[in-house]
XYZ file of C-alpha atoms in Angstrom:
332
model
C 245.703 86.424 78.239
C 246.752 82.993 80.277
C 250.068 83.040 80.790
C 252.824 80.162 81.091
C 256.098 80.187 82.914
C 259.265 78.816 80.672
C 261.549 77.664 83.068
C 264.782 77.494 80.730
C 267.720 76.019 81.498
C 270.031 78.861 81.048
C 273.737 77.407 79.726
C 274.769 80.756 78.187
C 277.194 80.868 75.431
C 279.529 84.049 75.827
C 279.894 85.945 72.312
C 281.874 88.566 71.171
C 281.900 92.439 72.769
C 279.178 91.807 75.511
C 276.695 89.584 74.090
C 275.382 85.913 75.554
C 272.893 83.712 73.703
C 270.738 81.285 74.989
C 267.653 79.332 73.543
C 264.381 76.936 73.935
C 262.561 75.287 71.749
C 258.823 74.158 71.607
C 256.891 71.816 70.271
C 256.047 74.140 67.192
C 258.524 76.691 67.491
C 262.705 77.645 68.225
C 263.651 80.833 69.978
C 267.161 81.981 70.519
C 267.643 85.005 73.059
C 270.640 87.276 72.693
C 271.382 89.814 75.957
C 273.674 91.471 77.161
C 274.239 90.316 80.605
C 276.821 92.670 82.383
C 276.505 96.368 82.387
C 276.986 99.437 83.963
C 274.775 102.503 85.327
C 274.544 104.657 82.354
C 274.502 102.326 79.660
C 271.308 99.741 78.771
C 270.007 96.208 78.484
C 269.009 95.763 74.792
C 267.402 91.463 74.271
C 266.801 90.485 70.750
C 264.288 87.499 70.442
C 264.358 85.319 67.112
C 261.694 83.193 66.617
C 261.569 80.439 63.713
C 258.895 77.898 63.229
C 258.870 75.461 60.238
C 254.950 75.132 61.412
C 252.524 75.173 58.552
C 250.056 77.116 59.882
C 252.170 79.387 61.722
C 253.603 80.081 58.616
C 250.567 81.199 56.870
C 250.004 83.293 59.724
C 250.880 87.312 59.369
C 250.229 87.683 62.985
C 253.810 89.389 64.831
C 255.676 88.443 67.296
C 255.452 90.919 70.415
C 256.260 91.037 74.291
C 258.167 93.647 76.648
C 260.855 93.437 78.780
C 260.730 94.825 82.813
C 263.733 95.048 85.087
C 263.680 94.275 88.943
C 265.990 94.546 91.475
C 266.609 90.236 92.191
C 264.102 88.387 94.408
C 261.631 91.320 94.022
C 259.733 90.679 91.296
C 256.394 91.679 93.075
C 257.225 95.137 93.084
C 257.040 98.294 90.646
C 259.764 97.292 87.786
C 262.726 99.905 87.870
C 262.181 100.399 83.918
C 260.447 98.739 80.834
C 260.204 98.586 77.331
C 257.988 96.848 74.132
C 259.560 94.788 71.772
C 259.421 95.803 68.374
C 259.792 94.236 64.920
C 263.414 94.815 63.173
C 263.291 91.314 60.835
C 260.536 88.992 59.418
C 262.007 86.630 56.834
C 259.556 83.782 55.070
C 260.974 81.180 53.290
C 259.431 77.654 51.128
C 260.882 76.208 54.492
C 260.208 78.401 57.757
C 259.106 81.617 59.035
C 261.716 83.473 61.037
C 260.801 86.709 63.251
C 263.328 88.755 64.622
C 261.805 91.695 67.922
C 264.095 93.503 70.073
C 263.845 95.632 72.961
C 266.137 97.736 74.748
C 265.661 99.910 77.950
C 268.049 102.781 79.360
C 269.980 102.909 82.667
C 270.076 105.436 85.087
C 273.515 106.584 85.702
C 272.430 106.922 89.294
C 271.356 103.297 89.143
C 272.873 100.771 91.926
C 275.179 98.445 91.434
C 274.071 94.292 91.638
C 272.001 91.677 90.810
C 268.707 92.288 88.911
C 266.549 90.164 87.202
C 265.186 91.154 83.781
C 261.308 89.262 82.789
C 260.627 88.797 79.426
C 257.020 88.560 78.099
C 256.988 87.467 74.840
C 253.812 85.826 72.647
C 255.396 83.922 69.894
C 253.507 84.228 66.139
C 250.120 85.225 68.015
C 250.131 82.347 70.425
C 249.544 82.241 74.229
C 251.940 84.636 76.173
C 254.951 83.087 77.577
C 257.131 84.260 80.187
C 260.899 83.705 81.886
C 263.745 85.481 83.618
C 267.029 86.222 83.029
C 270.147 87.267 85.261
C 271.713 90.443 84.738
C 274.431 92.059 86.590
C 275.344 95.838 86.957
C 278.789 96.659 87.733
C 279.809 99.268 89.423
C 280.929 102.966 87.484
C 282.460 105.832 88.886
C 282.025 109.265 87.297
C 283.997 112.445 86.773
C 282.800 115.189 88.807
C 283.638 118.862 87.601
C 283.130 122.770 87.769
C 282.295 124.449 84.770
C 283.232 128.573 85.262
C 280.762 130.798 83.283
C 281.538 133.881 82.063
C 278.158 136.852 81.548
C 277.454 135.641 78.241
C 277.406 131.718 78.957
C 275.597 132.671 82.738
C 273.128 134.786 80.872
C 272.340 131.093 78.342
C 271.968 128.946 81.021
C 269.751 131.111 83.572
C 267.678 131.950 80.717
C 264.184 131.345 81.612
C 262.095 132.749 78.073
C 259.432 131.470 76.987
C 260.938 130.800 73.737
C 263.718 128.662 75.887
C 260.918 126.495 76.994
C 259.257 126.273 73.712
C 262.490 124.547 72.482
C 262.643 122.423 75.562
C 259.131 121.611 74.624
C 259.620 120.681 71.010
C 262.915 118.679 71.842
C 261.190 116.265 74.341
C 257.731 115.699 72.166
C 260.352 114.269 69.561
C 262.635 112.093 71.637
C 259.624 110.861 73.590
C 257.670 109.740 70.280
C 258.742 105.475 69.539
C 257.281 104.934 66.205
C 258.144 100.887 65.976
C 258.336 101.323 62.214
C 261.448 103.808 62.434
C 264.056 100.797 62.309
C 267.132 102.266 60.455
C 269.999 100.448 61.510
C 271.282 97.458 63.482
C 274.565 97.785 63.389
C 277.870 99.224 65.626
C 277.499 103.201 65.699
C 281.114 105.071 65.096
C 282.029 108.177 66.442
C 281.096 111.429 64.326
C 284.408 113.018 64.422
C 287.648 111.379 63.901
C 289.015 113.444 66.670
C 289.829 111.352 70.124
C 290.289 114.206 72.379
C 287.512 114.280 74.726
C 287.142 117.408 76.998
C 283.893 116.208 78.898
C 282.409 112.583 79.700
C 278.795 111.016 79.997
C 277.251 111.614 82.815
C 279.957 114.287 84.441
C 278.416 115.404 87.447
C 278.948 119.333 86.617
C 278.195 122.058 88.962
C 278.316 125.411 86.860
C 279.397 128.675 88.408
C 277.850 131.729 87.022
C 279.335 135.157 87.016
C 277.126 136.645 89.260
C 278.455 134.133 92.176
C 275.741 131.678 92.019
C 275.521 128.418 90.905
C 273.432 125.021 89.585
C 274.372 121.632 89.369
C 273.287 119.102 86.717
C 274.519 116.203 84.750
C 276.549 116.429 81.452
C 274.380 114.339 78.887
C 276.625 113.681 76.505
C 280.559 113.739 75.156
C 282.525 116.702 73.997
C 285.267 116.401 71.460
C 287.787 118.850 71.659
C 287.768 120.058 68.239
C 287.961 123.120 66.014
C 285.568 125.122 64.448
C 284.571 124.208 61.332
C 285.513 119.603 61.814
C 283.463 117.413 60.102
C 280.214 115.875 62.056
C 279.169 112.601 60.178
C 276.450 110.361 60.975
C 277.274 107.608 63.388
C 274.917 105.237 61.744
C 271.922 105.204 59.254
C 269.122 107.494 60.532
C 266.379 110.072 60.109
C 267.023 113.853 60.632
C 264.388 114.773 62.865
C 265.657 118.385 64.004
C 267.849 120.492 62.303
C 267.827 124.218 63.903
C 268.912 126.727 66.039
C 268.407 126.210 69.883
C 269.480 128.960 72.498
C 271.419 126.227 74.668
C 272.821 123.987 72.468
C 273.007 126.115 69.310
C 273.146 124.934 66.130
C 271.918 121.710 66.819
C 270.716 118.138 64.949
C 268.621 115.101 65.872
C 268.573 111.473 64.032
C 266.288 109.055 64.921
C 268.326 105.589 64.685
C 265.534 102.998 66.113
C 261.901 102.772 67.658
C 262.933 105.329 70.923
C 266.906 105.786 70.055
C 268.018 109.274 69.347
C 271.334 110.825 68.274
C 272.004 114.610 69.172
C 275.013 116.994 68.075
C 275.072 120.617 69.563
C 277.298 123.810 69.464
C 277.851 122.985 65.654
C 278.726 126.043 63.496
C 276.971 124.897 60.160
C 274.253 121.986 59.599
C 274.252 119.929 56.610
C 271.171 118.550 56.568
C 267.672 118.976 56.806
C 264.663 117.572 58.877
C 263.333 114.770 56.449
C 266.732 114.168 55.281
C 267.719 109.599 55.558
C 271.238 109.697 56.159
C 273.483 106.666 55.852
C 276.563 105.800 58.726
C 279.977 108.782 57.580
C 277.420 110.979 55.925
C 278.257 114.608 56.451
C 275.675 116.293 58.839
C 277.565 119.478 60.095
C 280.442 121.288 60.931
C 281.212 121.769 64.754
C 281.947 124.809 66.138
C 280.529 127.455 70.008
C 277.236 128.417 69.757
C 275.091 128.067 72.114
C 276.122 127.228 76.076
C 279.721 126.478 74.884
C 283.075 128.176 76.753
C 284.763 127.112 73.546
C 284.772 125.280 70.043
C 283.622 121.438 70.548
C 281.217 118.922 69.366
C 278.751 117.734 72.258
C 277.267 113.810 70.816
C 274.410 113.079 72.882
C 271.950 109.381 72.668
C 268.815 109.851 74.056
C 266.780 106.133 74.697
C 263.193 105.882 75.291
C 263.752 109.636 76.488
C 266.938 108.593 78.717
C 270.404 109.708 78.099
C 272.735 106.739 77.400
C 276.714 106.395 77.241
C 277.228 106.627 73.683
C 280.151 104.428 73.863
C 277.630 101.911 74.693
C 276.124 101.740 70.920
C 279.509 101.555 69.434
C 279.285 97.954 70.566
C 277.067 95.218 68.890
C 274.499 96.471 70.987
C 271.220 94.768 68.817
C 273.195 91.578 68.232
C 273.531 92.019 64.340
C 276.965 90.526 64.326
C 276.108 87.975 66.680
C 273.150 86.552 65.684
C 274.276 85.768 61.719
C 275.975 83.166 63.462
C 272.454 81.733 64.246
């Protein structure tokens, strides 16, 4: 497909949280790009595209919007792209008047990524038509991250050294579902909340750990998630509207629970004590889900909240912003 280079003239409005807007309009067509410009290692770059027409025969046309979204390191954008995504359909709204399509896209960062200037290319091929293409600036700040040792007594050392192949058949099953993006899996748009009430946290994202076993050796690896500090027996709620996708016992994690949130975007809750819910189950945001509690890899009673993007682990403080621009671009 032939494609043409927008060169837009970028005069970025600054909304609310972390969002910035910008636009361009075509002969037959308006676009309006929200992004989220500054960011940190850890977090993500989400871009929501909304495309209106008041064209005729776009309009009668049920082709979708569609394009991806590949990061570079500035001024190299001849090399391998450090990530990627597809954009996929969240809103398609047809009116007597125009035809307005809605695609976002979001991609994960490495907590080990650099600091600087990057440049993010979008591909996009508006209602079916030719494929279009610009860039846009983004900026990763820099994030320092809590290093700790975690002391493991025989029981925990004996969890995390297992090496069964029942272990592996859980690692296994895990991955096949946080790798699978089904683009019609769009639940929710909006602000996650926390699943507990509780503020306490006892770990970070992204900890570097290095865990001592009882036996005098030792591993190092990265803590995936945050632990709350909380009894056995708290309340877990859903963050935000979902689809249970896992609901079971795991040898590591324990009692443990998945929700699929968007195309890619996973939720995960381990150590719990008691699930309340099942694997088919649509949850809506403050539902109930499970009660926390130790099992699993746990040196005492927590809740580990985990969000998994296009197979990445991401800050979860990250989605508790208007991270897909829902708030931002009603305003539009």
């Amino acid at each position: 497909m032939k494609k043409f280079i927008l060169i837009l003239s970028i005069f970025l409005t600054i909304l609310p949280v972390f969002s910035e807007k910008t636009s361009w309009k075509a002969d037959d067509y308006q676009m309006y790009v929200f992004f989220n410009k500054d960011t940190h290692p850890g977090d993500a770059i989400f871009v929501r595209l909304i495309l209106e027409t008041k064209d005729k025969r776009l309009m009668k046309s049920s082709v979708q919007s569609s394009g991806k979204i590949q990061l570079f390191q500035a001024g190299k954008n001849d090399e391998k792209d450090i990530a990627h995504a597809d954009f996929y359909p969240i809103k398609n709204q047809l009116t007597k008047k125009q035809l307005r399509q809605d695609i976002l896209a979001g991609i994960p960062l490495s907590s080990y990524q650099a600091a600087g200037e990057y440049t993010l290319l979008i591909s996009y091929a508006p209602f079916g038509k030719e494929e279009f293409e610009f860039s846009l600036p983004i900026n990763i700040e820099p994030k320092e991250f809590v290093s700790e040792t975690i002391q493991l007594d025989a029981r925990n050392t004996s969890i995390k050294t297992n090496d069964s192949d029942e272990r592996w058949r859980q690692i296994k099953k895990l991955n096949e579902i946080l790798e699978t993006k089904n683009i019609s899996s769009v639940y929710t748009l909006s602000r996650f909340t926390p699943p507990t009430q509780a503020t306490r946290r006892t770990s970070f994202f992204a900890d570097r750990r290095v865990y001592a076993y009882s036996n005098g050796k030792s591993s190092t690896s990265l803590h995936y998630g945050i632990d709350y500090g909380i009894p056995t027996g708290s309340e877990v709620r859903a963050p935000a509207d979902g689809k249970v996708v896992m609901a079971e016992f795991r040898i590591t994690t324990g009692w443990s629970t998945v929700i699929e949130h968007l195309p890619g975007l996973y939720s995960l809750y381990y150590h719990q004590n008691e699930l309340k819910c099942a694997v088919g189950d649509i949850v809506k945001k403050g539902d109930l889900i499970g009660l926390s509690g130790s099992t699993g890899l746990a040196t005492g009673p927590h809740l580990h909240w985990e969000i998994r993007l296009n197979m990445e682990a991401v800050s979860p403080d990250f989605f508790t912003t208007d991270f897909a621009f829902e708030e931002a671009s009603r305003e539009n």
